[in-house]
Short mmCIF file of C-alpha atoms and ligand atoms in Angstrom, two decimals:
data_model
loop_
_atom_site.label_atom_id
_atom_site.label_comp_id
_atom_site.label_asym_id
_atom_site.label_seq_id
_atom_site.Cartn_x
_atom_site.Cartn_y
_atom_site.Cartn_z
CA UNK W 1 -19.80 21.51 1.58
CA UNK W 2 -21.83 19.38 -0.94
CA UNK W 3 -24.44 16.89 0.34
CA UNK W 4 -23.61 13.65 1.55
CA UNK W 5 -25.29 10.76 0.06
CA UNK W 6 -27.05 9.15 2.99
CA UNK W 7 -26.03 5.24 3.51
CA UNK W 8 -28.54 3.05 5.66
CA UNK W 9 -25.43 -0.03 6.19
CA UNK W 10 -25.07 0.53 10.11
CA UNK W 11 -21.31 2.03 10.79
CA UNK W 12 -21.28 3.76 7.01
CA UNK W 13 -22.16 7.36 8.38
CA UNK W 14 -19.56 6.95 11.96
CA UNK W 15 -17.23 9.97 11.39
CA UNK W 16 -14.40 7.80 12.18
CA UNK W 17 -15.79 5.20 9.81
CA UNK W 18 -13.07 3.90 7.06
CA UNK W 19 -15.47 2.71 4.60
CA UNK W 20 -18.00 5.08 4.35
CA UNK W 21 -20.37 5.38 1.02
CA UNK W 22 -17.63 7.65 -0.87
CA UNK W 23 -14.83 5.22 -0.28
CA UNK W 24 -16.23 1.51 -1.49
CA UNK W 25 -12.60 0.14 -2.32
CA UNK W 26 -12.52 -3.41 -3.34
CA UNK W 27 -10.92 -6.97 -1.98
CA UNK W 28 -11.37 -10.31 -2.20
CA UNK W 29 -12.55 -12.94 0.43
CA UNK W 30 -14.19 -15.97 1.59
CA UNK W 31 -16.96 -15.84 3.75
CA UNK W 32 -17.55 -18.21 6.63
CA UNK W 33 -20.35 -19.82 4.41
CA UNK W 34 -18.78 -20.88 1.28
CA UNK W 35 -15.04 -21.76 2.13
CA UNK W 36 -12.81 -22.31 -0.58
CA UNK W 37 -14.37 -19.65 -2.69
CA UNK W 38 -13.27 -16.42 -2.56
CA UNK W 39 -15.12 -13.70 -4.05
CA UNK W 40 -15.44 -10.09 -4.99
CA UNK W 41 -16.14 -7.90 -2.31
CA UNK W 42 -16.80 -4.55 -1.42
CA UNK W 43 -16.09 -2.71 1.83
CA UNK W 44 -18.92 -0.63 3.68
CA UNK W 45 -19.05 0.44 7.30
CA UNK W 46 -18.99 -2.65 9.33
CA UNK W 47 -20.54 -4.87 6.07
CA UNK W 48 -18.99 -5.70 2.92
CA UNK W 49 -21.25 -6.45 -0.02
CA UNK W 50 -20.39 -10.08 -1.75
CA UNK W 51 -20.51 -8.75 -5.48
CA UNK W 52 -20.76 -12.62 -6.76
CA UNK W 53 -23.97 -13.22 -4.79
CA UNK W 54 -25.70 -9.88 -5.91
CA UNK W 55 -24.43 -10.78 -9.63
CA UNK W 56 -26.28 -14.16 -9.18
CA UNK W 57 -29.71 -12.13 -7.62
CA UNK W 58 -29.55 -9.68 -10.43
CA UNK W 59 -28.60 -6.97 -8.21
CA UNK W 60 -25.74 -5.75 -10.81
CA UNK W 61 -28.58 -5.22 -14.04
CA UNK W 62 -27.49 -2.29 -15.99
CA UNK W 63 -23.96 -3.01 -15.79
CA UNK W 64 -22.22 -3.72 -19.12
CA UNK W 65 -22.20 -7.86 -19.15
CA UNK W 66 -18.53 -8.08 -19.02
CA UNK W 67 -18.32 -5.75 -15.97
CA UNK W 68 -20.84 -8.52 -14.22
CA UNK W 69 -18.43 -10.99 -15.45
CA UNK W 70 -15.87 -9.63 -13.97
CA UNK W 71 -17.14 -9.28 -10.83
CA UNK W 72 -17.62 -12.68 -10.67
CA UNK W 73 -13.99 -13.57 -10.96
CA UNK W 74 -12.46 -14.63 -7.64
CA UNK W 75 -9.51 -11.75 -7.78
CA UNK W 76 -9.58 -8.51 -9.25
CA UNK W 77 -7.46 -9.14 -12.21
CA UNK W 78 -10.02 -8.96 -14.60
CA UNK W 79 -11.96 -6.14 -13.31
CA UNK W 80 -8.42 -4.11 -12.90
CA UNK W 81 -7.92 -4.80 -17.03
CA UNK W 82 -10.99 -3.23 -17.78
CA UNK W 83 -10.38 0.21 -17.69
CA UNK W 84 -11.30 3.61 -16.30
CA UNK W 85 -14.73 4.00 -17.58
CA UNK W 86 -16.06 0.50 -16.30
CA UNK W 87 -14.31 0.85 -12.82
CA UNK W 88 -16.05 4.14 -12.41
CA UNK W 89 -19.44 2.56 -13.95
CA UNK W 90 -19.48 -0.60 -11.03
CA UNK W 91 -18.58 1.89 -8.55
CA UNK W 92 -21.33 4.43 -8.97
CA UNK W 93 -23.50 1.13 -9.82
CA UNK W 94 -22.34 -0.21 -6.18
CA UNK W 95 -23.37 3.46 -4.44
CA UNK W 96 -26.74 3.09 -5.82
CA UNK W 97 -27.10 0.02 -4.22
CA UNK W 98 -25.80 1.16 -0.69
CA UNK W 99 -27.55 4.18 -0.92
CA UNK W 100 -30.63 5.15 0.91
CA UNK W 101 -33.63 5.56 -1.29
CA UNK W 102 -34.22 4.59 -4.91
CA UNK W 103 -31.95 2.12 -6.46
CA UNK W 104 -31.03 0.86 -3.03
CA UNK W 105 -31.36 -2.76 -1.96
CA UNK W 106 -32.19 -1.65 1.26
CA UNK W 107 -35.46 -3.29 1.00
CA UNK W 108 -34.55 -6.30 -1.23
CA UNK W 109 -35.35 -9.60 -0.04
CA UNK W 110 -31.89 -10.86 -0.50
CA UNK W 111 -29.99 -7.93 1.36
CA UNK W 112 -29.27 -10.14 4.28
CA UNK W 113 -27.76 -12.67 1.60
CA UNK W 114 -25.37 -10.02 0.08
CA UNK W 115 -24.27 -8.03 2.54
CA UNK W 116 -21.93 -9.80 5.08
CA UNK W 117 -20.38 -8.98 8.15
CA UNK W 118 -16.87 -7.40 7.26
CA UNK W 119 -15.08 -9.07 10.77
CA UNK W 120 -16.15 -12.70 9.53
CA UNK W 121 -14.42 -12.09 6.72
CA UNK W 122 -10.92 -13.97 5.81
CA UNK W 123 -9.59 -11.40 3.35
CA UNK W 124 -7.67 -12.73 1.03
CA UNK W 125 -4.65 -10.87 -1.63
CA UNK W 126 -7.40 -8.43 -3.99
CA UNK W 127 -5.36 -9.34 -7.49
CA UNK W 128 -2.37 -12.13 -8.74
CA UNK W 129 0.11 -9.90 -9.05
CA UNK W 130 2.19 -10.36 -11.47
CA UNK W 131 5.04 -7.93 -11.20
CA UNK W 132 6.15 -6.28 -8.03
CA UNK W 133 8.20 -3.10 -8.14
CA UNK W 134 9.30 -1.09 -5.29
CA UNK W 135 10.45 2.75 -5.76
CA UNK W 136 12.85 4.74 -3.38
CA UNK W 137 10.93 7.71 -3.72
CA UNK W 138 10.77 9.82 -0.57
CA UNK W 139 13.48 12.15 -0.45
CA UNK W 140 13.56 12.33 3.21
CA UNK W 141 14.52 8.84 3.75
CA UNK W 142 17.03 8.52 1.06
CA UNK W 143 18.47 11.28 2.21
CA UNK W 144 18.41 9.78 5.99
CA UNK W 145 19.36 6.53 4.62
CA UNK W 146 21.85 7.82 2.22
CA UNK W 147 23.75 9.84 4.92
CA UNK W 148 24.11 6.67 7.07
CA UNK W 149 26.23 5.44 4.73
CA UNK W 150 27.69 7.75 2.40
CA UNK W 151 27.70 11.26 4.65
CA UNK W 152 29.46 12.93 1.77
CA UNK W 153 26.86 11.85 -0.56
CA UNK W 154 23.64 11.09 0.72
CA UNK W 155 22.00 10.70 -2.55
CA UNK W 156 23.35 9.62 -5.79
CA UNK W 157 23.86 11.94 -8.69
CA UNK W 158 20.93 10.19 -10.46
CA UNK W 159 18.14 10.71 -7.36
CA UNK W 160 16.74 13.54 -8.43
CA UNK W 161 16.60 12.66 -12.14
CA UNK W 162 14.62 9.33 -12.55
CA UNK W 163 12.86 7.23 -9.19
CA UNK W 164 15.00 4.91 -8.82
CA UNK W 165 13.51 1.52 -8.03
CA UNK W 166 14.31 -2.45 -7.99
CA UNK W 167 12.66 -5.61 -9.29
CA UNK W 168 10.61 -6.98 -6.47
CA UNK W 169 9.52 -10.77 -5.68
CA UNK W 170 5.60 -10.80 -6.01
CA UNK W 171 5.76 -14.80 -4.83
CA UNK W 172 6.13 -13.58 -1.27
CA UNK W 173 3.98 -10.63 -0.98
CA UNK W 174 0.90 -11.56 1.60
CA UNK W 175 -2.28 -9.84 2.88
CA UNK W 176 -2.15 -8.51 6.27
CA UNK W 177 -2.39 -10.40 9.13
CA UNK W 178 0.10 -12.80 8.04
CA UNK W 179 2.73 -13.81 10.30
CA UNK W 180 6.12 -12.47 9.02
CA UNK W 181 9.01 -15.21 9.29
CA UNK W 182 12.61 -13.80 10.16
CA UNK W 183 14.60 -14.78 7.76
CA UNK W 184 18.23 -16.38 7.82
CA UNK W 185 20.77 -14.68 5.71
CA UNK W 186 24.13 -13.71 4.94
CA UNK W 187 25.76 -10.88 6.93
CA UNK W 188 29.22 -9.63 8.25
CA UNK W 189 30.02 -8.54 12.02
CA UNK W 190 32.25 -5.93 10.28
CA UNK W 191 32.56 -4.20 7.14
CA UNK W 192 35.46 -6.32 5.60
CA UNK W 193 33.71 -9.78 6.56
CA UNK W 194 33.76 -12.80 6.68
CA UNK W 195 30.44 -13.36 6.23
CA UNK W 196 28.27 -16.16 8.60
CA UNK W 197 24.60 -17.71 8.07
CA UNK W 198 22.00 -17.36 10.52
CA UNK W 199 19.09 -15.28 11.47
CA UNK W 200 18.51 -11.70 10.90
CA UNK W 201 19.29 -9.76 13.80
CA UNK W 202 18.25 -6.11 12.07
CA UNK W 203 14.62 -7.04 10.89
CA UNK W 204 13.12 -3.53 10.03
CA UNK W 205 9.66 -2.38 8.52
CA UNK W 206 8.62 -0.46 5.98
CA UNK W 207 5.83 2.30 5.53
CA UNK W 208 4.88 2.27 2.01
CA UNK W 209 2.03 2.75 -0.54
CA UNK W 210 1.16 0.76 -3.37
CA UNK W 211 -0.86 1.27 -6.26
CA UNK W 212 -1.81 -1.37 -8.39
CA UNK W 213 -2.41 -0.85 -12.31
CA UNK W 214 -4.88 -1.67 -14.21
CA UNK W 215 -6.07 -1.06 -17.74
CA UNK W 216 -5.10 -3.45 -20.52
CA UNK W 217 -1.65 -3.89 -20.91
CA UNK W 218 0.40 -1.60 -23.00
CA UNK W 219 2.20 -3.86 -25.72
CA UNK W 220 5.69 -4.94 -25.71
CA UNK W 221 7.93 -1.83 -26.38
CA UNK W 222 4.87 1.18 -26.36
CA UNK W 223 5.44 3.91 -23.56
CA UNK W 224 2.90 5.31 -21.46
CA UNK W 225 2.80 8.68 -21.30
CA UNK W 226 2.77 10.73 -17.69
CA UNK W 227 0.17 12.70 -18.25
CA UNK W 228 -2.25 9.37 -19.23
CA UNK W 229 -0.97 7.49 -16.24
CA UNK W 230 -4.23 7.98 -14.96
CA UNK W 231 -5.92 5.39 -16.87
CA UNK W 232 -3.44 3.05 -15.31
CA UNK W 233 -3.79 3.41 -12.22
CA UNK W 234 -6.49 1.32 -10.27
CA UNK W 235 -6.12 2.20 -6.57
CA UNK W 236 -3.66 1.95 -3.91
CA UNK W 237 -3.15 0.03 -0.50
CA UNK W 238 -0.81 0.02 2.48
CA UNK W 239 2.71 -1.73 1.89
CA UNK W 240 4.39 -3.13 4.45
CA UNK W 241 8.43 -4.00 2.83
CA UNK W 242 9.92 -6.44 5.61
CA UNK W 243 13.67 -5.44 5.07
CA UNK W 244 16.36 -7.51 6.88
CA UNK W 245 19.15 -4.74 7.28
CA UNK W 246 21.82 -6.40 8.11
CA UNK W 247 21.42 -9.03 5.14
CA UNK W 248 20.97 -5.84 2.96
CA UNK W 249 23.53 -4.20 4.39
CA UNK W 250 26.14 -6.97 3.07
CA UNK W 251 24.45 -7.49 -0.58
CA UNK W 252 23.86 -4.87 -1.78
CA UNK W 253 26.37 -3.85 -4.01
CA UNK W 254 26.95 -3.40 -6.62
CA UNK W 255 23.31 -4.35 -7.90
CA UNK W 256 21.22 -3.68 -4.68
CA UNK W 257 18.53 -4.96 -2.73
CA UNK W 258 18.03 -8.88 -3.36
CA UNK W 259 17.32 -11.23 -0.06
CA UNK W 260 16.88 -8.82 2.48
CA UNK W 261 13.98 -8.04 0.75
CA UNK W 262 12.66 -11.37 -0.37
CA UNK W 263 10.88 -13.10 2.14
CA UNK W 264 8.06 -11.37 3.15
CA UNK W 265 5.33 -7.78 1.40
CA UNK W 266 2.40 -7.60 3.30
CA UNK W 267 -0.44 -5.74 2.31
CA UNK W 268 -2.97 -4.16 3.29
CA UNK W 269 -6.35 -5.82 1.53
CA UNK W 270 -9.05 -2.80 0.55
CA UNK W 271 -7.79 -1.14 -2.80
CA UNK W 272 -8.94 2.26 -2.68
CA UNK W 273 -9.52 3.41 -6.12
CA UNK W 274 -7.87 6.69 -7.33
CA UNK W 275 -11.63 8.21 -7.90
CA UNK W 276 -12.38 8.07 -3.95
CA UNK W 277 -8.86 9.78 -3.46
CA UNK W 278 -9.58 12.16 -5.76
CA UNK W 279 -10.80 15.20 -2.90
CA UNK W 280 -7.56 14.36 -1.30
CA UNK W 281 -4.90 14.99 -3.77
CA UNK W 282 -3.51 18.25 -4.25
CA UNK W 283 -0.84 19.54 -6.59
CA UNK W 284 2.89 18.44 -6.54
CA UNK W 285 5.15 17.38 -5.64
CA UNK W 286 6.69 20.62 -4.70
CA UNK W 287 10.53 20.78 -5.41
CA UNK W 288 12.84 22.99 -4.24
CA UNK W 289 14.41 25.87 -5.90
CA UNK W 290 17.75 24.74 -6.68
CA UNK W 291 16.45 21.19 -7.62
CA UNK W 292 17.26 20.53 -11.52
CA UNK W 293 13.94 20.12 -14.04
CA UNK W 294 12.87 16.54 -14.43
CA UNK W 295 12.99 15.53 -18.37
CA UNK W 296 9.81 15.54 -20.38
CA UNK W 297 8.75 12.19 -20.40
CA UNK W 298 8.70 12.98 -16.31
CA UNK W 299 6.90 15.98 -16.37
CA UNK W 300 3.07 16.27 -16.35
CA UNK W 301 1.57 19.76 -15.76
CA UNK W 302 -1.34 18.32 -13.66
CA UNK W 303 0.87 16.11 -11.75
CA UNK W 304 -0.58 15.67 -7.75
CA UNK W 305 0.27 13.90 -4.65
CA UNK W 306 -2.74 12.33 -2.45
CA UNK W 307 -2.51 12.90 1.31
CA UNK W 308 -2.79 10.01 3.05
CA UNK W 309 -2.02 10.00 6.72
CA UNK W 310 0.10 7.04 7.77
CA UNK W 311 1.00 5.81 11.40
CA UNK W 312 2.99 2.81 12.63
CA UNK W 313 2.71 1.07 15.89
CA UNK W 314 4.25 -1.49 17.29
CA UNK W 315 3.01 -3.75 20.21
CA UNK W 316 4.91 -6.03 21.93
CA UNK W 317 3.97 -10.20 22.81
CA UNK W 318 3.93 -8.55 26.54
CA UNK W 319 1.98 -5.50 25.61
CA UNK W 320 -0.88 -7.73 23.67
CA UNK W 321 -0.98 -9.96 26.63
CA UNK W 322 -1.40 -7.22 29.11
CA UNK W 323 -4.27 -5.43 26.84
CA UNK W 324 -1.22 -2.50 26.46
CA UNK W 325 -2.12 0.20 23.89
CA UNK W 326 0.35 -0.31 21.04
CA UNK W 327 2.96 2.38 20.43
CA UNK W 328 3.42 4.92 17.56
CA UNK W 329 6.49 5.04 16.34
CA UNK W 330 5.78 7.18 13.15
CA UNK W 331 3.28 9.32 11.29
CA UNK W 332 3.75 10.39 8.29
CA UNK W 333 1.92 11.48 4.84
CA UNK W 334 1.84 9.89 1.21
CA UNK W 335 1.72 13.38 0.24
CA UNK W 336 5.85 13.62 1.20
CA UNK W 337 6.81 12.12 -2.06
CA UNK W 338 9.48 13.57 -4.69
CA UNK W 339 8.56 11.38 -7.41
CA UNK W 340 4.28 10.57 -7.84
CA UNK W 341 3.04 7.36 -9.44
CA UNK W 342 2.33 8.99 -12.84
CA UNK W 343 6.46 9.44 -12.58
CA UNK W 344 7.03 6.15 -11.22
CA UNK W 345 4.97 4.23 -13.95
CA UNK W 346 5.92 6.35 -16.75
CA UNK W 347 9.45 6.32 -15.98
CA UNK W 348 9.10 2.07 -15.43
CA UNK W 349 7.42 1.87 -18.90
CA UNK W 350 9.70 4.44 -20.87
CA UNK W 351 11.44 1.36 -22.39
CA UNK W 352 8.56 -0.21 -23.36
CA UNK W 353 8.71 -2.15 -20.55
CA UNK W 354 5.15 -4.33 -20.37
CA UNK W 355 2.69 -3.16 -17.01
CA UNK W 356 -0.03 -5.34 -16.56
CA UNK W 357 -3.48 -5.24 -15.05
CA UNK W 358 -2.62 -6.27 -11.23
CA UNK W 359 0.73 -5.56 -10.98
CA UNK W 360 2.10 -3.54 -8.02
CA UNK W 361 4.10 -0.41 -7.66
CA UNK W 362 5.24 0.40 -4.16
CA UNK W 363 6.77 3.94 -3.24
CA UNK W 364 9.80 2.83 -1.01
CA UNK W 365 9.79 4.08 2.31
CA UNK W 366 7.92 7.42 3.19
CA UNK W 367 9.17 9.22 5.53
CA UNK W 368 8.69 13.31 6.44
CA UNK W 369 10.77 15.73 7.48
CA UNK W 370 10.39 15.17 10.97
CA UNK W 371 12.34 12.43 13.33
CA UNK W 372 8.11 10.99 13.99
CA UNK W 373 8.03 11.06 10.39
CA UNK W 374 10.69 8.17 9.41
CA UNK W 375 8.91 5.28 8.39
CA UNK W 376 11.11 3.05 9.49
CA UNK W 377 13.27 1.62 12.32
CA UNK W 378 17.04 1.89 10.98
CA UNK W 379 15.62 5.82 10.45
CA UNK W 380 13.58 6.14 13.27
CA UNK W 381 16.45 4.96 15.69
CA UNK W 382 19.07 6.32 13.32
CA UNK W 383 21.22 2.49 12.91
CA UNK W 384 19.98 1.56 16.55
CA UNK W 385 21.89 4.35 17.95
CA UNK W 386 18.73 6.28 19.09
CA UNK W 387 16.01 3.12 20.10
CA UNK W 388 12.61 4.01 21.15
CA UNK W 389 10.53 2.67 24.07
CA UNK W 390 7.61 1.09 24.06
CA UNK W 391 4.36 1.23 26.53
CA UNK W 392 5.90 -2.22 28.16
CA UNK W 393 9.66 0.14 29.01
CA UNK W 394 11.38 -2.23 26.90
CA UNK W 395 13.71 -0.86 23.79
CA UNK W 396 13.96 -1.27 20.33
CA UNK W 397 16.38 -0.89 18.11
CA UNK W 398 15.18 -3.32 15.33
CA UNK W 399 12.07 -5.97 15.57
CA UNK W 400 11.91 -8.20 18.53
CA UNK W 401 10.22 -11.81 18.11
CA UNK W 402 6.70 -11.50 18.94
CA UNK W 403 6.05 -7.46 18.13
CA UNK W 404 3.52 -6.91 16.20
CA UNK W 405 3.95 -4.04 13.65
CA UNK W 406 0.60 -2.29 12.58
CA UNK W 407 -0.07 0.33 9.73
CA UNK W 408 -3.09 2.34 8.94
CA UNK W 409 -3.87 4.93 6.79
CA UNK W 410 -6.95 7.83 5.89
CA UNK W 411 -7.53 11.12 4.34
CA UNK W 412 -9.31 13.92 5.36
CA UNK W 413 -10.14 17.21 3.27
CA UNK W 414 -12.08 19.78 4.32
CA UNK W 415 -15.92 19.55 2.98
CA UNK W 416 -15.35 15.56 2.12
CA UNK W 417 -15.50 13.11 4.90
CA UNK W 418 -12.28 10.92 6.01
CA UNK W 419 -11.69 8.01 4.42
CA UNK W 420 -9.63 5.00 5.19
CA UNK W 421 -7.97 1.91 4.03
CA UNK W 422 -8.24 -0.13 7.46
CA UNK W 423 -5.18 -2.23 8.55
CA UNK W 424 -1.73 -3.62 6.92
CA UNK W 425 -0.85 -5.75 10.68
CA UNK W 426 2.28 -8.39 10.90
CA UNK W 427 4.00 -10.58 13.73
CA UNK W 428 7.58 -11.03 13.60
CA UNK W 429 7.56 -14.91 14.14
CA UNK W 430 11.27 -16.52 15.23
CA UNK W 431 13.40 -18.01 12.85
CA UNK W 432 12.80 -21.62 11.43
CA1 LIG K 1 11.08 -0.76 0.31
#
């Protein structure tokens, strides 16, 4: 067990703690004080240190001038394009400061000034993103998924060869909190139509991960290679993918998901860089025996998964009014994946495709091998055919109006203390 380096922000050292000093992920917000002008933060215990203000007290000497500058942007953009060197620079530039003893601004007349309380907060969306991609990586739920509708063939011949994902709509991804909208759409009563308008009656979520990339851009038409997907990758946050399954189950082919997946990503805000989830990766994926070899351009010898615990709940209108725990519905691990990121970006990039700083990758649904560990409902309740019950007695099949669907994640490795990304929380709100 290596020594902990002692924190003196009040909540940093709570064992249950999120954002102790070995986590520091970053976000954007506006404090109560300066509407209108959302800035740089950085989460720690119950605080979050503004990184404009402590660029403007000269709290940030020693970085390089255009890591300052970039810390002064209001989104992470910027920052993300920098690369791996400079993110790893602010951060241990950022411990020093939170740190008790030397280097720390514990005693700095403008502590007060700089570090704010993380509840007043209105978090904002950390990056513009650009792109949006969403994978169908977990082999669990495209299996489950798969065998819904094609029992013969639960996954397609490609599956196992290449992650398959779509072309996402980053104009309607959100940070948490945000109420979610159901959405009209097309859908048939049968399988043979017709088809009539209205709202979504199968609104489902999601469990996902995201990673955002950073890094200057590759240039039109150059590859990235798996095994330097690394210097890509900036950090990752909870993905909530609002899928309207009835609306999906009607469009979807030949080209796949389009609407039903359109009008609302939430997010959860804290980007956890891939250096704090470092003690909590471990090697993999692990395939099984009779799986084929992935090509080449797939394979990367150091290849890992990061274990990240994730659990849904869901609490009703009536259960928030009546102080009602909320209900888990799933828990599951990141570390379930077939394909990894390094996969999923190389594989997006192997045409040459262009990935930019603060553009998102999502996983697709993860779900485990267990029935707990679907991530979500059309699994969990297997097409409505098995609903669950929540702490009010009621059912559900699919969202209800008014429940409120919450995702968190952590890690914990022995000899390293848990971390956490906090909260990716959404209302269903009725149709318009
Ligand atoms: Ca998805």
């Amino acid at each position: 067990m290596t020594t902990r380096t002692r924190c003196w922000v009040p909540g940093a050292e709570r064992p249950e703690a999120d954002f102790p000093i070995e986590n520091l992920p970053w976000g954007v917000a506006e404090r109560p004080d300066r509407p209108g002008e959302p800035r740089i933060v950085v989460a720690i215990g119950d605080a979050a240190l503004d990184l404009a203000e402590a660029a403007g007290f000269g709290m940030l000497e020693g970085l390089a001038p255009r890591i300052v500058s970039a810390l002064r942007m209001p989104t992470l953009n910027a920052f993300m394009a920098l690369g791996r060197a400079d993110w790893s620079a602010a951060r241990a530039h950022v411990a020093s400061m939170l740190s008790s003893g030397a280097g720390g601004i514990e005693r700095h007349a403008r502590r007060d000034a700089v570090l704010l309380d993380r509840a007043a907060l209105s978090m904002r969306l950390p990056a513009e993103i650009g792109d949006y991609t969403d994978f169908y990586a977990s082999e669990h739920h495209a299996t489950n998924v798969g065998s819904m509708f094609r029992p013969n063939q639960p996954l397609m011949p490609n599956w196992k060869h290449l992650p398959v994902g779509y072309h996402g709509r980053s104009s309607t991804i959100v940070v948490e909190g945000t109420p979610v909208r159901r959405p009209h759409g097309q859908t048939v009563a049968s399988d043979d139509g017709p088809p009539s308008f209205g709202p979504s009656k199968l609104l489902d979520h999601e469990l996902e991960m995201g990673v955002f990339l950073g890094g200057p851009a590759n240039a039109l038409g150059e590859r990235i290679a798996v095994g330097r997907a690394d210097e890509r990758l900036f950090g990752c946050v909870i993905v909530n993918d609002w899928s309207a399954r009835d609306v999906q189950k009607w469009e979807y082919q030949p080209l796949g998901p389009f609407n039903a997946k359109n009008f609302c990503t939430s997010i959860s805000p804290w980007v956890v860089t891939l250096e704090a989830l470092r003690p909590y990766c471990r090697p993999g994926p692990v395939r099984g025996a009779a799986d084929p070899p992935v090509l080449d351009y797939l394979r990367r010898g150091d290849d890992y998964v990061v274990d990240v615990q994730l659990e849904v709940t869901i609490a009703s209108a009536g259960m928030r009014a009546a102080g009602t725990a909320p209900t888990r519905i799933s828990l599951g691990s990141f570390a379930d994946m077939y394909w990894t990121m390094s996969q999923m970006l190389a594989h997006h990039a192997s045409t040459g495709c262009v990935m930019r700083p603060g553009d998102l990758l999502a996983s697709g649904t993860i779900s485990g091998p267990t029935k707990e560990g679907r991530g979500c409902m059309l699994e969990r309740t297997w097409r409505g055919t098995e609903p669950v019950t929540l702490g009010d007695g009621t059912e559900r099949r699919f969202l209800q109006d008014g429940d409120e669907v919450t995702i968190t994640g952590w890690c914990e490795a022995a000899g390293h203390p848990r971390i956490g990304f906090g909260r990716c929380r959404g209302v269903v709100m009725p149709a318009a």
